Coordinates of C-alpha atoms and ligand atoms in Angstrom, one line a residue:
X21 CA 0.0 0.0 0.0
X22 CA 1.4 3.4 -1.0
X23 CA 2.0 5.9 1.7
X24 CA -0.1 9.0 1.3
X25 CA 2.0 12.1 2.1
X26 CA 1.2 15.8 2.1
X27 CA 2.8 16.9 -1.3
X28 CA 3.3 20.4 -0.1
X29 CA 5.9 19.3 2.5
X30 CA 9.6 19.3 1.6
X31 CA 10.2 16.0 3.5
X32 CA 7.4 14.3 1.4
X33 CA 9.1 15.4 -1.8
X34 CA 12.5 14.2 -0.5
X35 CA 11.0 10.8 0.4
X36 CA 9.3 10.5 -3.0
X37 CA 12.5 11.3 -4.8
X38 CA 14.3 8.6 -2.8
X39 CA 11.8 6.0 -4.0
X40 CA 12.0 7.2 -7.6
X41 CA 15.8 6.8 -7.5
X42 CA 15.4 3.3 -6.2
X43 CA 13.1 2.3 -9.1
X44 CA 9.8 3.0 -7.2
X45 CA 6.5 4.4 -8.3
X46 CA 5.1 7.7 -7.1
X47 CA 1.6 9.1 -7.7
X48 CA 1.8 12.9 -7.9
X49 CA -0.6 15.7 -8.6
X50 CA -0.5 17.8 -11.7
X51 CA -2.8 20.7 -12.6
X52 CA -4.5 18.4 -15.2
X53 CA -4.9 15.0 -13.4
X54 CA -2.9 12.8 -11.1
X55 CA 0.1 11.0 -12.7
X56 CA 1.7 7.6 -12.0
X57 CA 5.4 8.4 -12.2
X58 CA 8.7 6.6 -12.6
X59 CA 12.2 7.7 -13.5
X60 CA 12.4 8.0 -17.3
X61 CA 15.9 6.5 -17.4
X62 CA 14.9 3.4 -15.4
X63 CA 13.2 1.0 -17.9
X64 CA 12.3 -1.5 -15.2
X65 CA 10.5 1.1 -13.1
X66 CA 8.8 2.3 -16.3
X67 CA 7.7 -1.2 -17.1
X68 CA 6.0 -1.4 -13.7
X69 CA 3.8 1.5 -14.7
X70 CA 2.4 -0.6 -17.6
X71 CA 1.8 -3.5 -15.2
X72 CA 0.1 -1.5 -12.5
X73 CA -2.1 0.3 -15.0
X74 CA -2.7 -2.8 -17.1
X75 CA -1.8 -0.5 -20.0
X76 CA -0.9 -1.9 -23.4
X77 CA 2.8 -1.6 -24.2
X78 CA 2.0 0.2 -27.5
X79 CA 0.7 3.2 -25.6
X80 CA 3.6 5.7 -25.0
X81 CA 4.0 7.7 -21.9
X82 CA 4.4 11.5 -21.5
X83 CA 7.8 12.7 -20.1
X84 CA 7.5 15.4 -17.5
X85 CA 10.4 17.8 -17.0
X86 CA 10.9 20.6 -14.5
X87 CA 12.5 23.1 -16.8
X88 CA 12.4 24.0 -20.5
X89 CA 16.2 23.8 -20.7
X90 CA 15.9 20.0 -20.2
X91 CA 14.0 19.5 -23.4
X92 CA 17.1 19.7 -25.6
X93 CA 18.6 16.7 -23.7
X94 CA 15.6 14.5 -24.7
X95 CA 14.9 15.6 -28.3
X96 CA 16.9 15.4 -31.6
X97 CA 15.6 18.8 -32.5
X98 CA 13.6 21.5 -30.7
X99 CA 12.0 23.5 -33.6
X100 CA 11.7 27.2 -32.9
X101 CA 7.9 27.1 -33.3
X102 CA 7.7 24.3 -30.6
X103 CA 10.0 26.3 -28.4
X104 CA 7.7 29.3 -28.8
X105 CA 4.8 27.2 -27.6
X106 CA 6.8 25.9 -24.6
X107 CA 7.9 29.3 -23.6
X108 CA 4.3 30.6 -23.8
X109 CA 2.4 27.7 -22.2
X110 CA 4.8 25.9 -19.9
X111 CA 4.4 25.1 -17.1
X112 CA 0.9 24.2 -18.2
X113 CA -1.5 21.6 -19.8
X114 CA 0.3 21.2 -23.1
X115 CA 2.3 18.2 -24.3
X116 CA 4.5 18.6 -27.4
X117 CA 5.6 15.4 -29.3
X118 CA 9.1 15.8 -30.9
X119 CA 11.7 13.4 -32.4
X120 CA 13.4 11.7 -29.5
X121 CA 17.1 11.2 -28.7
X122 CA 18.4 7.7 -28.1
X123 CA 18.7 8.4 -24.3
X124 CA 15.0 8.1 -24.0
X125 CA 14.3 4.4 -23.5
X126 CA 12.0 2.7 -26.0
X127 CA 9.7 1.4 -23.4
X128 CA 8.8 5.0 -22.5
X129 CA 7.8 5.9 -26.1
X130 CA 6.4 2.4 -27.0
X131 CA 9.1 2.1 -29.7
X132 CA 8.0 5.4 -31.4
X133 CA 10.8 7.6 -32.7
X134 CA 9.1 10.5 -30.9
X135 CA 8.7 11.6 -27.3
X136 CA 5.8 13.6 -25.7
X137 CA 7.1 16.2 -23.3
X138 CA 5.4 18.6 -20.8
X139 CA 6.2 20.8 -17.8
X140 CA 3.3 20.6 -15.4
X141 CA 2.4 23.7 -13.4
X142 CA 1.2 22.1 -10.2
X143 CA 3.6 23.3 -7.4
X144 CA 4.0 19.7 -6.1
X145 CA 4.8 18.3 -9.5
X146 CA 7.3 21.1 -10.1
X147 CA 9.1 20.6 -6.8
X148 CA 9.2 16.8 -7.3
X149 CA 10.7 17.2 -10.8
X150 CA 13.2 19.8 -9.6
X151 CA 14.3 17.9 -6.5
X152 CA 14.6 14.7 -8.6
X153 CA 16.7 16.4 -11.3
X154 CA 15.7 13.7 -13.8
X155 CA 12.5 13.6 -16.0
X156 CA 9.5 11.6 -14.8
X157 CA 7.4 9.5 -17.2
X158 CA 3.8 9.5 -16.0
X159 CA 0.5 8.5 -17.5
X160 CA -2.7 9.3 -15.6
X161 CA -3.0 7.4 -12.4
X162 CA -5.9 5.2 -13.4
X163 CA -6.2 1.7 -14.8
X164 CA -6.3 1.6 -18.6
X165 CA -9.5 3.1 -20.0
X166 CA -10.9 4.3 -16.7
X167 CA -11.5 7.9 -15.6
X168 CA -8.4 9.9 -14.7
X169 CA -8.2 10.8 -11.0
X170 CA -8.5 14.5 -10.2
X171 CA -8.1 14.1 -6.4
X172 CA -6.6 11.4 -4.2
X173 CA -9.9 9.9 -3.2
X174 CA -10.6 9.0 -6.8
X175 CA -7.5 6.8 -7.2
X176 CA -8.5 3.2 -7.6
X177 CA -7.5 0.8 -4.8
X178 CA -5.4 -1.4 -7.1
X179 CA -3.3 1.6 -8.0
X180 CA -2.9 2.7 -4.4
X181 CA -1.8 -0.8 -3.4
X182 CA 0.9 -1.1 -6.0
X183 CA 2.8 2.2 -5.7
X184 CA 5.2 3.4 -3.1
X185 CA 4.1 7.0 -2.4
X186 CA 1.1 9.0 -3.1
X187 CA 1.7 12.8 -2.9
X188 CA -1.5 14.6 -2.1
X189 CA -1.8 17.9 -3.7
X190 CA -5.5 18.5 -3.5
X191 CA -7.9 18.9 -6.3
X192 CA -6.5 19.3 -9.8
X193 CA -7.4 22.7 -11.1
X194 CA -7.7 21.9 -14.8
X195 CA -9.3 18.5 -14.4
X196 CA -8.7 17.3 -18.0
X197 CA -5.5 15.8 -19.4
X198 CA -3.1 18.0 -21.4
X199 CA -3.6 19.0 -25.0
X200 CA -1.2 17.0 -27.1
X201 CA 0.3 18.3 -30.4
X202 CA 2.7 16.6 -32.7
X203 CA 5.3 18.5 -34.7
X204 CA 6.0 16.7 -38.0
X205 CA 7.3 18.0 -41.3
X206 CA 7.0 21.6 -40.3
X207 CA 3.4 21.3 -39.2
X208 CA 1.6 20.9 -35.9
X209 CA -1.1 18.2 -35.6
X210 CA -3.6 17.8 -32.8
X211 CA -3.3 14.3 -31.2
X212 CA -5.6 15.0 -28.2
X213 CA -7.7 18.0 -27.3
X214 CA -7.2 18.8 -23.6
X215 CA -6.8 21.4 -20.9
X216 CA -5.3 24.0 -23.2
X217 CA -7.8 25.2 -25.9
X218 CA -6.4 24.6 -29.4
X219 CA -7.5 28.2 -30.3
X220 CA -4.9 29.5 -27.9
X221 CA -2.2 27.5 -29.5
X222 CA -3.2 28.7 -32.9
X223 CA -2.9 32.3 -31.8
X224 CA 0.8 31.6 -31.3
X225 CA 1.8 29.3 -34.2
X226 CA -1.1 29.4 -36.7
X227 CA -3.2 26.5 -37.9
X228 CA -3.0 23.2 -36.0
X229 CA -4.0 20.4 -38.3
X230 CA -6.9 18.3 -36.9
X231 CA -5.5 14.9 -37.7
X232 CA -2.1 13.3 -37.5
X233 CA -0.5 12.7 -40.9
X234 CA -0.5 8.9 -40.4
X235 CA -2.1 6.3 -38.3
X236 CA 1.3 5.3 -37.0
X237 CA 1.9 8.6 -35.4
X238 CA -1.5 8.6 -33.8
X239 CA -1.7 8.8 -30.0
X240 CA -3.5 5.8 -28.6
X241 CA -5.3 8.3 -26.4
X242 CA -7.4 8.8 -29.5
X243 CA -8.7 5.3 -29.4
X244 CA -12.5 5.6 -29.7
X245 CA -13.2 3.9 -26.3
X246 CA -11.3 5.5 -23.4
X247 CA -12.0 7.5 -20.2
X248 CA -15.0 5.4 -19.5
X249 CA -17.0 5.1 -16.3
X250 CA -18.1 1.6 -15.5
X251 CA -21.7 2.5 -15.7
X252 CA -23.3 3.2 -19.1
X253 CA -22.9 6.8 -20.2
X254 CA -25.3 8.2 -22.7
X255 CA -25.1 11.8 -24.1
X256 CA -28.1 14.0 -24.6
X257 CA -28.9 17.4 -26.0
X258 CA -32.3 18.1 -24.6
X259 CA -33.6 16.9 -21.3
X260 CA -36.8 15.6 -23.0
X261 CA -34.7 13.2 -25.0
X262 CA -33.8 11.2 -21.9
X263 CA -35.5 7.8 -22.1
X264 CA -35.3 5.6 -19.1
X265 CA -35.2 2.5 -21.3
X266 CA -35.7 0.1 -18.5
X267 CA -33.1 1.7 -16.2
X268 CA -34.3 2.0 -12.6
X269 CA -32.2 4.9 -11.3
X270 CA -30.7 7.5 -13.5
X271 CA -28.1 10.2 -12.8
X272 CA -28.0 13.3 -15.0
X273 CA -25.0 15.5 -15.6
X274 CA -25.9 19.0 -16.6
X275 CA -23.3 21.2 -18.1
X276 CA -25.0 24.3 -16.6
X277 CA -28.0 25.1 -14.5
X278 CA -31.1 24.3 -16.5
X279 CA -33.8 26.9 -16.9
X280 CA -36.5 24.4 -15.8
X281 CA -37.4 22.6 -12.7
X282 CA -35.4 19.3 -12.5
X283 CA -37.9 16.5 -11.7
X284 CA -38.3 12.8 -12.0
X285 CA -34.7 11.8 -11.8
X286 CA -32.8 10.1 -9.0
X287 CA -29.6 12.2 -9.0
X288 CA -28.2 15.1 -10.8
X289 CA -25.0 17.2 -10.9
X290 CA -24.3 20.5 -12.5
X291 CA -20.8 21.0 -13.8
X292 CA -20.9 24.7 -13.7
X293 CA -23.9 26.7 -12.5
X294 CA -23.2 29.6 -14.8
X295 CA -21.9 27.5 -17.7
X296 CA -18.2 28.3 -17.4
X297 CA -16.2 25.8 -19.5
X298 CA -13.2 26.0 -17.3
X299 CA -15.2 25.2 -14.2
X300 CA -17.1 22.5 -16.0
X301 CA -13.9 20.8 -17.3
X302 CA -12.4 20.8 -13.8
X303 CA -15.5 19.1 -12.4
X304 CA -16.1 16.6 -15.2
X305 CA -14.1 13.5 -14.0
X306 CA -15.0 13.9 -10.4
X307 CA -18.7 14.2 -11.2
X308 CA -18.5 11.0 -13.4
X309 CA -16.6 9.3 -10.6
X310 CA -19.3 10.1 -8.0
X311 CA -22.0 8.8 -10.3
X312 CA -20.0 5.7 -10.9
X313 CA -19.7 5.1 -7.2
X314 CA -23.4 5.8 -6.4
X315 CA -26.4 3.5 -6.7
X316 CA -27.6 4.8 -10.1
X317 CA -27.8 2.5 -13.1
X318 CA -27.0 4.9 -15.9
X319 CA -25.4 8.3 -16.4
X320 CA -26.9 10.8 -18.9
X321 CA -24.6 13.7 -19.8
X322 CA -25.5 16.9 -21.5
X323 CA -23.5 17.8 -24.6
X324 CA -21.6 21.1 -24.7
X325 CA -20.6 23.2 -27.7
X326 CA -17.2 22.0 -29.2
X327 CA -15.4 25.2 -28.8
X328 CA -12.4 26.1 -26.6
X329 CA -12.4 23.6 -23.6
X330 CA -15.7 22.3 -24.8
X331 CA -13.8 20.4 -27.4
X332 CA -11.9 18.5 -24.8
X333 CA -15.0 17.9 -22.6
X334 CA -16.8 16.4 -25.6
X335 CA -13.8 14.3 -26.6
X336 CA -13.9 12.7 -23.1
X337 CA -17.7 12.3 -23.1
X338 CA -17.8 10.8 -26.6
X339 CA -15.0 8.3 -25.7
X340 CA -16.5 7.5 -22.4
X341 CA -19.9 6.8 -24.0
X342 CA -18.6 5.1 -27.1
X343 CA -19.7 1.7 -25.9
X344 CA -23.2 2.9 -25.3
X345 CA -23.9 6.1 -27.2
X346 CA -27.0 6.5 -29.3
X347 CA -26.3 10.2 -29.6
X348 CA -23.4 10.3 -32.1
X349 CA -24.8 7.8 -34.5
X350 CA -28.4 8.9 -34.6
X351 CA -28.4 12.6 -33.9
X352 CA -25.3 13.9 -35.7
Ligands
TXA419 O1 -2.3 15.8 -18.5 C1 -1.7 14.8 -18.9 O2 -1.3 14.7 -20.0 C2 -1.5 13.7 -17.9 C3 -0.6 14.2 -16.7 C4 -0.3 13.1 -15.7 O3 0.5 14.7 -17.3 N1 -1.0 12.5 -18.5 C5 -1.7 11.7 -19.3 O4 -1.0 10.6 -19.7 O5 -2.8 12.0 -19.6 P1 -1.7 9.4 -20.5 O6 -0.6 8.4 -20.6 O7 -2.9 9.0 -19.8 O8 -2.0 9.9 -21.9 C6 -0.9 10.3 -22.6 C7 -1.2 10.2 -24.1 C8 -1.4 8.8 -24.5 O9 -2.6 8.6 -25.1 C9 -0.2 8.5 -25.4 O10 -0.5 7.7 -26.4 C10 0.2 9.9 -25.9 O11 -0.1 10.7 -24.8 N2 1.6 10.0 -26.2 C11 2.6 10.0 -25.4 N3 3.8 10.0 -26.1 C12 3.4 10.0 -27.4 C13 4.1 10.0 -28.6 N4 5.5 10.0 -28.7 N5 3.5 10.0 -29.8 C14 2.1 10.1 -29.8 N6 1.4 10.1 -28.7 C15 2.0 10.1 -27.5
MG420 MG1 -4.7 8.4 -19.4

């Protein structure tokens, strides 16, 4: 069982670094979601991440660094445009995929010739990275396909049991994973919408292409089924569309406070009373998690407009509902 420590204490950071140096696993908070970390240069420790998460080996990990000057040590080439993005948005919810140097073990990148790099902005993550002095590879701290934890209480027991340290840093402010862009042949491609709206990236470097140039460079995070609660998740546009279809107890996730009386449902949650995308994004996984651990049979979630952070929210909702959704196929 991993020891839960207050991440804001210097001694906790020191203890976590000691475990990382010995090949251990540390769960730590970032501003997006909690990560399950190991020393990038310790392939055996990294392989434990895949085992604990039950993650397929073809799914590469993001490498977290504490300072932009470290990026040159990991990549063959740091294009000026990518550097510009890093300087503007790091520390923050952006991952940039670049050609990797040989020093980055293949297990980290799942054999790909590229590496995804980011500097998280959570103070606990930054002090961990800076105290360690080496990069930390970390996927989200959930078992493969499940919701990413945005606070310590959402970390699944089988993850808690198999790690050495859990650094508690409170609730993740952004609440959605980082936006991932790939730099390839002078262009940027969006691999995953996330906590940084693509529009903000485009203000700095111009157009970001919506699809990767080849299937091979695709991030497995773009698999159609991912981020799924265990209970069926169904998307809806209008409350009247909700059909009970034999479900006894239903939970409804509203994006904002509806302008009608909510009646006839067992449970509901409102992501943001006033319809603020940032607030909604930060509450999404925790609301789904609460529904998943309540006694309802099915979760209905209201769709949001696919603009700004709405794009990342819809990406997670569509993937989470892909097994069940009637919305995409019939209504779009
Ligand atoms: O916000 C985040 O990004 C969080 C925190 C912990 O940093 N991490 C995270 O990691 O969401 P993970 O492993 O759950 O998702 C990372 C995604 C994966 O879908 C992976 O395929 C993609 O990043 N990725 C990593 N390296 C890549 C590469 N070289 N090429 C393409 N995709 C890559
Ligand atoms: Mg993940």
